Amino acid sequence: MDIFSIFTTSCGIGAIISHMDRVDKKILSLLQNDARMTITALADAAHVSVSACHRRLKELERSGVIEGYTAKLSPAAVGLGFQAIVFLTMRSGDAGILKDFEAAISAIPEVTDADRLFGDPDFLVRVSTTDLPAFQKLYDESLTTLPGVLKLTTTLIMKSVVESRPAPF
C-alpha cells in the first residue's frame, strides 16, 4: 500500500494526506525554507538516501502536497512597494455574479491575493502598486467597476510582520 492515502473530506473542502511521516514533514520543512536545495543536500538533511528522498519528493509533488516552486520577490525592489488590503462586500451571493467577479479580479495584475471569506466582508484582496497615485487609479478604474460589488473598504499596509510563513511541521 502506498504511504500516501489521499481522501476528500466529507464536506468537500479539500484533500488531506494521511500517513505522512516525520521524513516527509522534514522534506517539506526544508523545501519551504530553500526550494532550490539539491536532491543530495535534501536527502542528507532529511537523513535518507538520495533515491528514497527522490521517490518521496515525486510523491509529494504527484499528490498535490507540493503545488509548485516559486521565487519570493521583494515588492519594493521590483517597484511595487505600495501595498493595500481591500475588503469587498458583494451585492448578492448569486453564483453567476460571483463567477464573473472572480474572473474579473483574477485578471487584474496588481491583485496578488484574493480570498473569499465567510461573513462580512465577502472578499479580502491584497494589491501591490508603485505608489498611492497608482493605487488610486487602480481603485477608480478597476476595483470600483468589478461586477457585483456593493462596497469597498481599504486598509493600507504599514509593514509586514509575518508573511509567507512556512507550514508548521
PDB file of C-alpha atoms in Angstrom:
ATOM      1  CA  MET A   1       0.000   0.000   0.000  1.00  0.00           C
ATOM      2  CA  ASP A   2       1.232   3.477  -0.894  1.00  0.00           C
ATOM      3  CA  ILE A   3       2.341   5.505   2.150  1.00  0.00           C
ATOM      4  CA  PHE A   4       0.167   8.351   0.908  1.00  0.00           C
ATOM      5  CA  SER A   5      -3.526   7.685   1.170  1.00  0.00           C
ATOM      6  CA  ILE A   6      -5.494  10.614  -0.073  1.00  0.00           C
ATOM      7  CA  PHE A   7      -9.115  11.144   0.730  1.00  0.00           C
ATOM      8  CA  THR A   8     -11.520  14.007   0.347  1.00  0.00           C
ATOM      9  CA  THR A   9     -13.244  15.239   3.448  1.00  0.00           C
ATOM     10  CA  SER A  10     -16.979  14.684   3.564  1.00  0.00           C
ATOM     11  CA  CYS A  11     -17.669  18.405   3.227  1.00  0.00           C
ATOM     12  CA  GLY A  12     -15.569  18.647   0.070  1.00  0.00           C
ATOM     13  CA  ILE A  13     -13.196  21.281   1.436  1.00  0.00           C
ATOM     14  CA  GLY A  14     -10.084  19.566   0.116  1.00  0.00           C
ATOM     15  CA  ALA A  15      -7.733  16.645   0.229  1.00  0.00           C
ATOM     16  CA  ILE A  16      -5.976  15.522   3.367  1.00  0.00           C
ATOM     17  CA  ILE A  17      -2.825  13.479   3.267  1.00  0.00           C
ATOM     18  CA  SER A  18      -2.634  10.829   5.946  1.00  0.00           C
ATOM     19  CA  HIS A  19       0.335   8.665   6.854  1.00  0.00           C
ATOM     20  CA  MET A  20       2.786  11.487   6.232  1.00  0.00           C
ATOM     21  CA  ASP A  21       5.712  10.566   8.439  1.00  0.00           C
ATOM     22  CA  ARG A  22       8.436  12.674  10.038  1.00  0.00           C
ATOM     23  CA  VAL A  23      10.710  12.276   6.991  1.00  0.00           C
ATOM     24  CA  ASP A  24       8.047  13.659   4.633  1.00  0.00           C
ATOM     25  CA  LYS A  25       7.459  16.547   7.023  1.00  0.00           C
ATOM     26  CA  LYS A  26      11.208  17.166   7.259  1.00  0.00           C
ATOM     27  CA  ILE A  27      11.479  17.270   3.462  1.00  0.00           C
ATOM     28  CA  LEU A  28       8.587  19.738   3.286  1.00  0.00           C
ATOM     29  CA  SER A  29      10.043  21.883   6.033  1.00  0.00           C
ATOM     30  CA  LEU A  30      13.426  22.018   4.326  1.00  0.00           C
ATOM     31  CA  LEU A  31      11.924  22.881   0.932  1.00  0.00           C
ATOM     32  CA  GLN A  32       9.782  25.649   2.402  1.00  0.00           C
ATOM     33  CA  ASN A  33      12.956  27.332   3.600  1.00  0.00           C
ATOM     34  CA  ASP A  34      15.023  26.629   0.466  1.00  0.00           C
ATOM     35  CA  ALA A  35      13.218  25.213  -2.559  1.00  0.00           C
ATOM     36  CA  ARG A  36      16.470  25.271  -4.545  1.00  0.00           C
ATOM     37  CA  MET A  37      18.161  22.588  -2.459  1.00  0.00           C
ATOM     38  CA  THR A  38      19.737  19.845  -4.492  1.00  0.00           C
ATOM     39  CA  ILE A  39      18.264  16.392  -4.050  1.00  0.00           C
ATOM     40  CA  THR A  40      21.568  15.307  -2.483  1.00  0.00           C
ATOM     41  CA  ALA A  41      21.504  18.114   0.112  1.00  0.00           C
ATOM     42  CA  LEU A  42      17.810  17.481   0.774  1.00  0.00           C
ATOM     43  CA  ALA A  43      18.385  13.744   1.298  1.00  0.00           C
ATOM     44  CA  ASP A  44      21.337  14.421   3.585  1.00  0.00           C
ATOM     45  CA  ALA A  45      19.381  16.928   5.704  1.00  0.00           C
ATOM     46  CA  ALA A  46      16.377  14.568   5.891  1.00  0.00           C
ATOM     47  CA  HIS A  47      18.653  11.627   6.789  1.00  0.00           C
ATOM     48  CA  VAL A  48      17.525   9.371   3.932  1.00  0.00           C
ATOM     49  CA  SER A  49      19.144   8.033   0.782  1.00  0.00           C
ATOM     50  CA  VAL A  50      19.019  10.107  -2.392  1.00  0.00           C
ATOM     51  CA  SER A  51      16.754   7.547  -4.114  1.00  0.00           C
ATOM     52  CA  ALA A  52      14.323   7.435  -1.159  1.00  0.00           C
ATOM     53  CA  CYS A  53      14.280  11.244  -0.996  1.00  0.00           C
ATOM     54  CA  HIS A  54      13.639  11.476  -4.743  1.00  0.00           C
ATOM     55  CA  ARG A  55      10.758   8.975  -4.523  1.00  0.00           C
ATOM     56  CA  ARG A  56       9.210  10.835  -1.602  1.00  0.00           C
ATOM     57  CA  LEU A  57       9.627  14.200  -3.314  1.00  0.00           C
ATOM     58  CA  LYS A  58       7.989  12.954  -6.516  1.00  0.00           C
ATOM     59  CA  GLU A  59       5.079  11.510  -4.496  1.00  0.00           C
ATOM     60  CA  LEU A  60       4.626  14.806  -2.623  1.00  0.00           C
ATOM     61  CA  GLU A  61       4.501  16.575  -5.993  1.00  0.00           C
ATOM     62  CA  ARG A  62       2.215  13.987  -7.615  1.00  0.00           C
ATOM     63  CA  SER A  63      -0.240  14.013  -4.727  1.00  0.00           C
ATOM     64  CA  GLY A  64      -0.529  17.806  -4.774  1.00  0.00           C
ATOM     65  CA  VAL A  65       1.086  18.418  -1.398  1.00  0.00           C
ATOM     66  CA  ILE A  66       3.768  20.384  -3.265  1.00  0.00           C
ATOM     67  CA  GLU A  67       1.922  22.622  -5.698  1.00  0.00           C
ATOM     68  CA  GLY A  68       4.980  24.202  -7.286  1.00  0.00           C
ATOM     69  CA  TYR A  69       8.191  26.108  -6.718  1.00  0.00           C
ATOM     70  CA  THR A  70       8.459  29.894  -6.804  1.00  0.00           C
ATOM     71  CA  ALA A  71      10.881  32.735  -6.132  1.00  0.00           C
ATOM     72  CA  LYS A  72       9.987  35.147  -3.325  1.00  0.00           C
ATOM     73  CA  LEU A  73      10.459  38.706  -4.562  1.00  0.00           C
ATOM     74  CA  SER A  74      10.871  41.918  -2.625  1.00  0.00           C
ATOM     75  CA  PRO A  75       7.943  44.160  -3.673  1.00  0.00           C
ATOM     76  CA  ALA A  76       9.969  47.327  -3.038  1.00  0.00           C
ATOM     77  CA  ALA A  77      12.923  46.024  -5.068  1.00  0.00           C
ATOM     78  CA  VAL A  78      10.701  45.481  -8.115  1.00  0.00           C
ATOM     79  CA  GLY A  79       8.948  48.845  -7.759  1.00  0.00           C
ATOM     80  CA  LEU A  80       5.767  47.631  -6.061  1.00  0.00           C
ATOM     81  CA  GLY A  81       6.341  48.936  -2.548  1.00  0.00           C
ATOM     82  CA  PHE A  82       2.825  50.324  -2.036  1.00  0.00           C
ATOM     83  CA  GLN A  83       0.515  47.617  -0.737  1.00  0.00           C
ATOM     84  CA  ALA A  84      -3.079  47.712   0.386  1.00  0.00           C
ATOM     85  CA  ILE A  85      -5.757  45.329   1.546  1.00  0.00           C
ATOM     86  CA  VAL A  86      -9.190  45.895   0.063  1.00  0.00           C
ATOM     87  CA  PHE A  87     -12.270  44.355   1.646  1.00  0.00           C
ATOM     88  CA  LEU A  88     -15.148  43.860  -0.794  1.00  0.00           C
ATOM     89  CA  THR A  89     -18.788  43.296   0.038  1.00  0.00           C
ATOM     90  CA  MET A  90     -20.934  41.875  -2.740  1.00  0.00           C
ATOM     91  CA  ARG A  91     -24.495  42.925  -3.617  1.00  0.00           C
ATOM     92  CA  SER A  92     -25.610  39.292  -3.623  1.00  0.00           C
ATOM     93  CA  GLY A  93     -24.313  35.764  -3.426  1.00  0.00           C
ATOM     94  CA  ASP A  94     -25.632  34.829  -6.868  1.00  0.00           C
ATOM     95  CA  ALA A  95     -23.387  32.153  -8.379  1.00  0.00           C
ATOM     96  CA  GLY A  96     -23.206  33.852 -11.780  1.00  0.00           C
ATOM     97  CA  ILE A  97     -22.198  37.199 -10.299  1.00  0.00           C
ATOM     98  CA  LEU A  98     -19.581  35.550  -8.085  1.00  0.00           C
ATOM     99  CA  LYS A  99     -18.167  33.671 -11.082  1.00  0.00           C
ATOM    100  CA  ASP A 100     -17.938  36.916 -13.085  1.00  0.00           C
ATOM    101  CA  PHE A 101     -16.364  38.732 -10.128  1.00  0.00           C
ATOM    102  CA  GLU A 102     -13.773  36.006  -9.561  1.00  0.00           C
ATOM    103  CA  ALA A 103     -12.830  36.023 -13.258  1.00  0.00           C
ATOM    104  CA  ALA A 104     -12.535  39.834 -13.274  1.00  0.00           C
ATOM    105  CA  ILE A 105     -10.475  40.060 -10.059  1.00  0.00           C
ATOM    106  CA  SER A 106      -8.165  37.297 -11.342  1.00  0.00           C
ATOM    107  CA  ALA A 107      -7.458  39.361 -14.470  1.00  0.00           C
ATOM    108  CA  ILE A 108      -6.101  42.384 -12.546  1.00  0.00           C
ATOM    109  CA  PRO A 109      -2.284  42.040 -12.443  1.00  0.00           C
ATOM    110  CA  GLU A 110      -1.888  44.217  -9.331  1.00  0.00           C
ATOM    111  CA  VAL A 111      -4.008  41.791  -7.303  1.00  0.00           C
ATOM    112  CA  THR A 112      -1.524  39.491  -5.560  1.00  0.00           C
ATOM    113  CA  ASP A 113      -4.036  37.605  -3.388  1.00  0.00           C
ATOM    114  CA  ALA A 114      -7.815  37.344  -3.307  1.00  0.00           C
ATOM    115  CA  ASP A 115      -9.701  35.289  -0.736  1.00  0.00           C
ATOM    116  CA  ARG A 116     -13.421  34.648  -0.414  1.00  0.00           C
ATOM    117  CA  LEU A 117     -14.485  34.911   3.207  1.00  0.00           C
ATOM    118  CA  PHE A 118     -17.330  33.660   5.365  1.00  0.00           C
ATOM    119  CA  GLY A 119     -19.389  36.534   6.740  1.00  0.00           C
ATOM    120  CA  ASP A 120     -18.947  40.208   6.004  1.00  0.00           C
ATOM    121  CA  PRO A 121     -16.986  41.329   4.031  1.00  0.00           C
ATOM    122  CA  ASP A 122     -17.151  38.768   1.262  1.00  0.00           C
ATOM    123  CA  PHE A 123     -13.609  39.093  -0.122  1.00  0.00           C
ATOM    124  CA  LEU A 124     -10.179  40.145   1.086  1.00  0.00           C
ATOM    125  CA  VAL A 125      -7.957  41.351  -1.742  1.00  0.00           C
ATOM    126  CA  ARG A 126      -4.290  42.298  -1.465  1.00  0.00           C
ATOM    127  CA  VAL A 127      -2.881  44.622  -4.114  1.00  0.00           C
ATOM    128  CA  SER A 128       0.593  45.934  -4.895  1.00  0.00           C
ATOM    129  CA  THR A 129       1.278  49.110  -6.858  1.00  0.00           C
ATOM    130  CA  THR A 130       4.145  51.544  -7.299  1.00  0.00           C
ATOM    131  CA  ASP A 131       2.663  54.322  -5.171  1.00  0.00           C
ATOM    132  CA  LEU A 132      -0.541  55.981  -3.907  1.00  0.00           C
ATOM    133  CA  PRO A 133      -1.471  57.605  -7.257  1.00  0.00           C
ATOM    134  CA  ALA A 134      -1.117  54.214  -8.990  1.00  0.00           C
ATOM    135  CA  PHE A 135      -3.300  52.637  -6.308  1.00  0.00           C
ATOM    136  CA  GLN A 136      -5.918  55.370  -6.693  1.00  0.00           C
ATOM    137  CA  LYS A 137      -6.012  54.787 -10.457  1.00  0.00           C
ATOM    138  CA  LEU A 138      -6.375  51.026  -9.883  1.00  0.00           C
ATOM    139  CA  TYR A 139      -9.123  51.654  -7.331  1.00  0.00           C
ATOM    140  CA  ASP A 140     -11.051  54.104  -9.518  1.00  0.00           C
ATOM    141  CA  GLU A 141     -10.668  52.322 -12.856  1.00  0.00           C
ATOM    142  CA  SER A 142     -10.656  48.649 -11.917  1.00  0.00           C
ATOM    143  CA  LEU A 143     -11.775  47.806  -8.384  1.00  0.00           C
ATOM    144  CA  THR A 144     -14.892  50.011  -8.354  1.00  0.00           C
ATOM    145  CA  THR A 145     -16.025  48.563 -11.676  1.00  0.00           C
ATOM    146  CA  LEU A 146     -15.877  44.908 -10.625  1.00  0.00           C
ATOM    147  CA  PRO A 147     -19.152  43.044 -11.207  1.00  0.00           C
ATOM    148  CA  GLY A 148     -21.492  42.744  -8.229  1.00  0.00           C
ATOM    149  CA  VAL A 149     -19.516  44.857  -5.761  1.00  0.00           C
ATOM    150  CA  LEU A 150     -21.579  46.849  -3.274  1.00  0.00           C
ATOM    151  CA  LYS A 151     -18.848  48.257  -1.044  1.00  0.00           C
ATOM    152  CA  LEU A 152     -15.066  48.592  -0.929  1.00  0.00           C
ATOM    153  CA  THR A 153     -13.062  49.304   2.222  1.00  0.00           C
ATOM    154  CA  THR A 154      -9.315  49.844   2.005  1.00  0.00           C
ATOM    155  CA  THR A 155      -6.610  49.459   4.626  1.00  0.00           C
ATOM    156  CA  LEU A 156      -3.051  50.492   3.829  1.00  0.00           C
ATOM    157  CA  ILE A 157      -0.263  48.184   4.939  1.00  0.00           C
ATOM    158  CA  MET A 158       2.176  49.908   7.260  1.00  0.00           C
ATOM    159  CA  LYS A 159       4.614  46.995   7.341  1.00  0.00           C
ATOM    160  CA  SER A 160       4.543  43.234   7.005  1.00  0.00           C
ATOM    161  CA  VAL A 161       5.210  41.470  10.288  1.00  0.00           C
ATOM    162  CA  VAL A 162       4.577  37.852   9.230  1.00  0.00           C
ATOM    163  CA  GLU A 163       4.375  36.858   5.592  1.00  0.00           C
ATOM    164  CA  SER A 164       4.690  33.642   3.667  1.00  0.00           C
ATOM    165  CA  ARG A 165       5.346  31.693   6.835  1.00  0.00           C
ATOM    166  CA  PRO A 166       6.149  28.039   6.194  1.00  0.00           C
ATOM    167  CA  ALA A 167       3.590  25.488   7.369  1.00  0.00           C
ATOM    168  CA  PRO A 168       4.445  24.372  10.902  1.00  0.00           C
ATOM    169  CA  PHE A 169       5.813  20.828  10.979  1.00  0.00           C
TER     170      PHE A 169
END
